[in-house]
mmCIF file of C-alpha atoms in Angstrom:
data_model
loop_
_atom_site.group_PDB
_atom_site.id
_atom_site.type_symbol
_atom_site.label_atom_id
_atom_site.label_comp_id
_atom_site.label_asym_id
_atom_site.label_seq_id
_atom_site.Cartn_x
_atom_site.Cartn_y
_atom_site.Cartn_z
ATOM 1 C CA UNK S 1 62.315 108.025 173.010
ATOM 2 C CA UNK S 2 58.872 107.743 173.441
ATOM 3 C CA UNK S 3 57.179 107.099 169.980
ATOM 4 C CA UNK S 4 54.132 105.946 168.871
ATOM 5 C CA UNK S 5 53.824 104.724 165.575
ATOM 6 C CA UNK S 6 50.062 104.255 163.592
ATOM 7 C CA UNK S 7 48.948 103.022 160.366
ATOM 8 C CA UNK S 8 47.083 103.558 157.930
ATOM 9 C CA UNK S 9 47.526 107.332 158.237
ATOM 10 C CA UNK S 10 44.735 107.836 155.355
ATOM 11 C CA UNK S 11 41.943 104.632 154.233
ATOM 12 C CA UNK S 12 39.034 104.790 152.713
ATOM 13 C CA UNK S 13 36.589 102.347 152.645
ATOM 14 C CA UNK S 14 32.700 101.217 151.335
ATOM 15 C CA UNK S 15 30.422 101.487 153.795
ATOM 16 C CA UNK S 16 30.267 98.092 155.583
ATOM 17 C CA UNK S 17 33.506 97.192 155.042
ATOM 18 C CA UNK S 18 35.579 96.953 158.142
ATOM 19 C CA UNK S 19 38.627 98.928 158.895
ATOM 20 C CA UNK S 20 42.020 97.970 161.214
ATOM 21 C CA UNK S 21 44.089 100.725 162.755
ATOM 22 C CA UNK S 22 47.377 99.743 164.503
ATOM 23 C CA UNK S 23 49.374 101.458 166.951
ATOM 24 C CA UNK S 24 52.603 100.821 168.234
ATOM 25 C CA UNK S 25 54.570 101.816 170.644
ATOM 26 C CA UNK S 26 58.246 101.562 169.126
ATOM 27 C CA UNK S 27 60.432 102.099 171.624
ATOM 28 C CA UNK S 28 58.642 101.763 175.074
ATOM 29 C CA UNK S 29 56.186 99.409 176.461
ATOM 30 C CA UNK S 30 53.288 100.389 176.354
ATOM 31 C CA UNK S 31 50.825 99.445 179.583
ATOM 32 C CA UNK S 32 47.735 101.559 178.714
ATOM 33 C CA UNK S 33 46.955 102.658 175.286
ATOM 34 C CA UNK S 34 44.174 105.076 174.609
ATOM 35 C CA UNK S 35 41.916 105.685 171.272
ATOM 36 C CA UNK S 36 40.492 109.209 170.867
ATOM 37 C CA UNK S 37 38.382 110.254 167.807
ATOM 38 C CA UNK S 38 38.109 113.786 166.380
ATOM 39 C CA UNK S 39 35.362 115.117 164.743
ATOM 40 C CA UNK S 40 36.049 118.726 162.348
ATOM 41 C CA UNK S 41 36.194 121.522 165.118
ATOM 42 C CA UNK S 42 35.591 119.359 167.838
ATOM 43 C CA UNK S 43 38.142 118.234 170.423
ATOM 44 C CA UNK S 44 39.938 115.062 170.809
ATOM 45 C CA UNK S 45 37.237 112.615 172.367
ATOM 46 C CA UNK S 46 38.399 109.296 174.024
ATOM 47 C CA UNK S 47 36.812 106.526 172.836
ATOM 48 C CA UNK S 48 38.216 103.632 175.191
ATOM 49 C CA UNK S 49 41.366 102.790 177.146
ATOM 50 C CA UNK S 50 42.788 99.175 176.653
ATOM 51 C CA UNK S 51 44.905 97.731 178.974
ATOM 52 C CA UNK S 52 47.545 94.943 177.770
ATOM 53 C CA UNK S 53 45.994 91.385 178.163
ATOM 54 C CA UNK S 54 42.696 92.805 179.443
ATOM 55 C CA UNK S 55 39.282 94.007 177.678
ATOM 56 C CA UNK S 56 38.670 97.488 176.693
ATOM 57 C CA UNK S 57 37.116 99.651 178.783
ATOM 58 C CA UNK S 58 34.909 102.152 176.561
ATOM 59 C CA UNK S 59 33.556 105.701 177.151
ATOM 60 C CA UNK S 60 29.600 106.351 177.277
ATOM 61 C CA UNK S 61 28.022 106.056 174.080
ATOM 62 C CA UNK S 62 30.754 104.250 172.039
ATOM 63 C CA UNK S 63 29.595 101.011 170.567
ATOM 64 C CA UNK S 64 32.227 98.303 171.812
ATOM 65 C CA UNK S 65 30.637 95.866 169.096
ATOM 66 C CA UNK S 66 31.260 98.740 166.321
ATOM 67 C CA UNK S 67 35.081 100.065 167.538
ATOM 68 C CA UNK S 68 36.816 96.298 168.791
ATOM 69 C CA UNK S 69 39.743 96.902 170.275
ATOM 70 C CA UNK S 70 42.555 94.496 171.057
ATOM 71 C CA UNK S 71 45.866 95.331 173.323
ATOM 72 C CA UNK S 72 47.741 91.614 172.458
ATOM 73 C CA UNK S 73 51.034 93.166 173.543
ATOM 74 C CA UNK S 74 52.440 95.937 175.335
ATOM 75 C CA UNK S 75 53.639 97.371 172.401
ATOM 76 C CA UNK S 76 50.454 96.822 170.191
ATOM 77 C CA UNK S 77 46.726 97.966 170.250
ATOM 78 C CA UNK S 78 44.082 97.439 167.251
ATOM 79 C CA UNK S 79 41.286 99.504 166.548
ATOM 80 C CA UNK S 80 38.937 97.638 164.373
ATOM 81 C CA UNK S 81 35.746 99.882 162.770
ATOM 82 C CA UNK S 82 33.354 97.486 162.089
ATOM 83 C CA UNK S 83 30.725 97.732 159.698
ATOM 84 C CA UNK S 84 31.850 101.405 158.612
ATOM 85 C CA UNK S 85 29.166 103.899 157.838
ATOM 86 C CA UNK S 86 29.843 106.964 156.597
ATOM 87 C CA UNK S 87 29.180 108.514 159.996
ATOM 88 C CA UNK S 88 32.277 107.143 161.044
ATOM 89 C CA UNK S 89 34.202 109.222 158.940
ATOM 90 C CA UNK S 90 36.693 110.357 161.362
ATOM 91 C CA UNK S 91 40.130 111.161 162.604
ATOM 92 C CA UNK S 92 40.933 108.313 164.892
ATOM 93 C CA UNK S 93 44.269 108.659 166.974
ATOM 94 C CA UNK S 94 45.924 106.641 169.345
ATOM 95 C CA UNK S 95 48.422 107.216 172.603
ATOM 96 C CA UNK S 96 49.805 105.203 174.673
ATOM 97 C CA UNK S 97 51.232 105.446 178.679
ATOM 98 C CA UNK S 98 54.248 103.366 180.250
ATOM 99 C CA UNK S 99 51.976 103.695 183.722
ATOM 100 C CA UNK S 100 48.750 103.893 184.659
ATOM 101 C CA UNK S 101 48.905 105.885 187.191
ATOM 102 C CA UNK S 102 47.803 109.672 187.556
ATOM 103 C CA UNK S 103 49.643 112.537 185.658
ATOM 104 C CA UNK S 104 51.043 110.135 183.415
ATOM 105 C CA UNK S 105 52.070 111.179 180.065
ATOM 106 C CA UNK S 106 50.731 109.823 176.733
ATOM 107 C CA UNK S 107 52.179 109.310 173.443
ATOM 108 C CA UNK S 108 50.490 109.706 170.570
ATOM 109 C CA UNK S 109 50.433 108.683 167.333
ATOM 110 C CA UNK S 110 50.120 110.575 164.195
ATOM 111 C CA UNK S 111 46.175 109.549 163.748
ATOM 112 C CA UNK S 112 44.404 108.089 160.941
ATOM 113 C CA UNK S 113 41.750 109.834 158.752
ATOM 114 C CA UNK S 114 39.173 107.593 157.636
ATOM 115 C CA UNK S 115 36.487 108.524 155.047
ATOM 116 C CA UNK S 116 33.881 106.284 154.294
ATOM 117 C CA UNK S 117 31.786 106.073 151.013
ATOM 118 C CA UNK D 1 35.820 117.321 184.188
ATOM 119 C CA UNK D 2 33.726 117.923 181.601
ATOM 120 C CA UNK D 3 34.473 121.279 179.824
ATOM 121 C CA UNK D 4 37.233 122.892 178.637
ATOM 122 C CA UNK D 5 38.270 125.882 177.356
ATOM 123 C CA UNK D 6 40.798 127.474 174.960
ATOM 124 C CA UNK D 7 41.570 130.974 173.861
ATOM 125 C CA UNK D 8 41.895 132.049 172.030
ATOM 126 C CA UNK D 9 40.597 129.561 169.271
ATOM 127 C CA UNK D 10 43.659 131.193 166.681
ATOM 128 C CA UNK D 11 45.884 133.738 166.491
ATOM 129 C CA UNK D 12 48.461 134.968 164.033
ATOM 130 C CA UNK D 13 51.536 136.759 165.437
ATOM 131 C CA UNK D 14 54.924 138.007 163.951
ATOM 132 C CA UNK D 15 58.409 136.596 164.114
ATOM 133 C CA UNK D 16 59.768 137.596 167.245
ATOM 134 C CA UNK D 17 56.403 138.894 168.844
ATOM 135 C CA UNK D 18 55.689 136.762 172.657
ATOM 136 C CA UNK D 19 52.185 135.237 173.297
ATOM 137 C CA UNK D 20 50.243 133.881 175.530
ATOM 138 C CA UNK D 21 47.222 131.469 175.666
ATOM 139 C CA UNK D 22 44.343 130.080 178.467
ATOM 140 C CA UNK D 23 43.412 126.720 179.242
ATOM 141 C CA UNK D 24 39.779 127.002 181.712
ATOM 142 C CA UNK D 25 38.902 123.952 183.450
ATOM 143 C CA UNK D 26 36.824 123.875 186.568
ATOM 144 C CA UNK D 27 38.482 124.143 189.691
ATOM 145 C CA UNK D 28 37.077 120.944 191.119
ATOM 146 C CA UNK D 29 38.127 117.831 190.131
ATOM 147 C CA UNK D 30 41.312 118.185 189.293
ATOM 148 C CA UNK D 31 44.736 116.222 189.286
ATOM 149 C CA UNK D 32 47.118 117.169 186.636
ATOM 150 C CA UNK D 33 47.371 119.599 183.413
ATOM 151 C CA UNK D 34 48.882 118.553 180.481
ATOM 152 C CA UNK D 35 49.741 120.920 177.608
ATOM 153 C CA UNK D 36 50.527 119.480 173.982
ATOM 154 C CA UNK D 37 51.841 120.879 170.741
ATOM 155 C CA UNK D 38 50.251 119.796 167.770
ATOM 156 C CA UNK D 39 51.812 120.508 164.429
ATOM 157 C CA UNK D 40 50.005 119.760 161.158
ATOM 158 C CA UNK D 41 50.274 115.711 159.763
ATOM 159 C CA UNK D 42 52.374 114.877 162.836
ATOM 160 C CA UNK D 43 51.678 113.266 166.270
ATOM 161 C CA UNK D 44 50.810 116.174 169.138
ATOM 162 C CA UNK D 45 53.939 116.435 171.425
ATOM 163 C CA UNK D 46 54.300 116.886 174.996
ATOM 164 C CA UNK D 47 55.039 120.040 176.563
ATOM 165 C CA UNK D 48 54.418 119.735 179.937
ATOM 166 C CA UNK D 49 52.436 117.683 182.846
ATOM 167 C CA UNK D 50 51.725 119.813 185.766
ATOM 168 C CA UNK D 51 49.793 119.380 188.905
ATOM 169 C CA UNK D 52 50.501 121.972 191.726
ATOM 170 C CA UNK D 53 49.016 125.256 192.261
ATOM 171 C CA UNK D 54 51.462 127.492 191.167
ATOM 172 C CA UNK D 55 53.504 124.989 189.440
ATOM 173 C CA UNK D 56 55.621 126.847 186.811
ATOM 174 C CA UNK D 57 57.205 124.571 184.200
ATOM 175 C CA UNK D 58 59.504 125.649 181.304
ATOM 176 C CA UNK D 59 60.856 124.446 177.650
ATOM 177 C CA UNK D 60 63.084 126.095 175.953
ATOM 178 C CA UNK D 61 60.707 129.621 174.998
ATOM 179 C CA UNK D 62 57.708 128.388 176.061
ATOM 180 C CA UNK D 63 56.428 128.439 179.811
ATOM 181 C CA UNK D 64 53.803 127.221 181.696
ATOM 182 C CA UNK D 65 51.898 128.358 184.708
ATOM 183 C CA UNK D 66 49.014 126.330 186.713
ATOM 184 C CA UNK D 67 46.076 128.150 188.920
ATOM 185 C CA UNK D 68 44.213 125.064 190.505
ATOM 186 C CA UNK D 69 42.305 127.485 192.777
ATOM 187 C CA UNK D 70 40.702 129.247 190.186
ATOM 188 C CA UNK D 71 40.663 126.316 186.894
ATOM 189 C CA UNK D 72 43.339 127.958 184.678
ATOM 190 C CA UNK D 73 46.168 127.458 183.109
ATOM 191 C CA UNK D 74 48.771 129.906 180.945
ATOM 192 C CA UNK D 75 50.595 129.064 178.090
ATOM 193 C CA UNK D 76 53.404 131.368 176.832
ATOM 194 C CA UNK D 77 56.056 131.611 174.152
ATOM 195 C CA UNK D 78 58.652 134.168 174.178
ATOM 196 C CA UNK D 79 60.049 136.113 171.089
ATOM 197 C CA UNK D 80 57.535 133.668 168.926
ATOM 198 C CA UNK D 81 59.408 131.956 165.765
ATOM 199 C CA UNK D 82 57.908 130.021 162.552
ATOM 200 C CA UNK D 83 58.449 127.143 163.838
ATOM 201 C CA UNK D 84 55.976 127.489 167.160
ATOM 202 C CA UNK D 85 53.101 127.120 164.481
ATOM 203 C CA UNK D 86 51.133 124.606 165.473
ATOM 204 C CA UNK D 87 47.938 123.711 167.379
ATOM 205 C CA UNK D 88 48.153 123.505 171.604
ATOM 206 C CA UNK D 89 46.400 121.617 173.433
ATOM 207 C CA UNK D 90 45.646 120.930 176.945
ATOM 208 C CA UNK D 91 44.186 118.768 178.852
ATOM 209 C CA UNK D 92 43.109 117.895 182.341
ATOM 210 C CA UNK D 93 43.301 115.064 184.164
ATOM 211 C CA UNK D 94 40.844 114.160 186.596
ATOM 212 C CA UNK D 95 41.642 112.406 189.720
ATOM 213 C CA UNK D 96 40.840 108.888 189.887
ATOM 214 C CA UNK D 97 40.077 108.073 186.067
ATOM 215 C CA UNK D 98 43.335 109.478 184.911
ATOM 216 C CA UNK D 99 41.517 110.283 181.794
ATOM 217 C CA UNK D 100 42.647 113.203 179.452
ATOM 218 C CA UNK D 101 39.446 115.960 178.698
ATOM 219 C CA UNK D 102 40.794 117.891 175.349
ATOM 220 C CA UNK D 103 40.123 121.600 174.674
ATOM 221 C CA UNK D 104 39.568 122.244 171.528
ATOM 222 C CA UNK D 105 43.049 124.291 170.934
ATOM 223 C CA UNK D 106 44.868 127.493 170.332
ATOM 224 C CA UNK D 107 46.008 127.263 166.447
ATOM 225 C CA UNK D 108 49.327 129.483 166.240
ATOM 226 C CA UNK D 109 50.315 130.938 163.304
ATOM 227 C CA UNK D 110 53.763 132.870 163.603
ATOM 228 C CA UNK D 111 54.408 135.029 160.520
ATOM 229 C CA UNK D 112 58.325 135.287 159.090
#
């Protein structure tokens, strides 16, 4: 049990095109789900944590107008890019909790590589 | 929490050979430890959650030990096989936020 599905796994796009990522949680539900990004050599970063029915929150210096995020059910979370630059050529994962409490365990997803032209 | 750090940053060891690796987080401000393994175009897998000091925790080969006192944390896999390549990651948790800080990883490569 426990997975997290995510997809696209691989898009590119034009620069100012905008970009969906979904994750799913297939076979749990899914309170809190998380977006991370991942720059080459660089750790996973969170990016915001969406709770179902409620508005993102989002880390220090991520752009809430340029990442949307939407959590419509508690097996569903969006990640839109909006306006992609090629500066948001990324890996962009997702995970998602069953609590959201402390030393709860996320799920992740297999991520999605984005390259922008 | 705001930095962590893995070593080593790689390693290559043979079939059969045991390993270990270090997770350094700062002592303070600390709830839980969370240790992943990453293989390549998959999703990263749990391990273990731990948050005692002195919590021991074990899968299989691999084992886990937890020093809260002094910010570290001890990854090991005994008699290492080619299927234990993969990136592992941990992560912190601090206490309130319940937010995951990332190292940056220990990339295992075991050899046949």
């Amino acid at each position: 049990g426990a997975v997290v599905s995510q997809h696209p796994s691989w898009v590119i796009c034009k620069s100012g095109t905008s970009v969906k990522i979904e994750c799913r949680s297939l076979d749990f539900q899914a309170t809190t789900m998380f977006w991370y990004r991942q720059f080459p050599k660089q750790s996973l970063m969170l990016m915001a944590t969406s709770n179902e029915g409620s508005k993102a929150t989002y880390e220090q210096g991520v752009e809430k107008d340029k990442f949307l995020i939407n959590h419509a059910s508690l097996t569903l979370s969006t990640l839109t890019v909006t306006s992609a630059h090629p500066e948001d050529s990324s890996f962009y994962i997702c995970s998602a909790a069953r609590g959201t409490g402390g030393s709860e365990t996320q799920y992740f997803g297999p991520g999605t590589r984005l390259l922008v032209l | 929490i705001l930095n962590v750090e893995q070593s080593p940053q790689s390693l290559h060891v043979q079939e059969g050979d045991s390993t270990n690796f270090t997770c350094s987080f700062p002592s303070s401000n600390f709830y839980a430890l969370h240790w992943y393994r990453w293989e390549t175009a998959k999703s990263p897998e749990a391990l273990f959650v731990m948050t005692l000091n002195g919590d021991e925790k074990k899968k299989g080969r691999i084992s886990a030990t937890l020093n809260t006192k002094e910010g570290y944390s001890y990854l090991y896999i005994k008699g290492s096989q080619p299927e234990d390549s993969a990136t592992y990651l941990c992560a912190p948790e601090g206490p309130g936020t319940y937010k995951y800080i990332f190292g940056t990883g220990t990339r295992l490569k075991v050899l046949a």
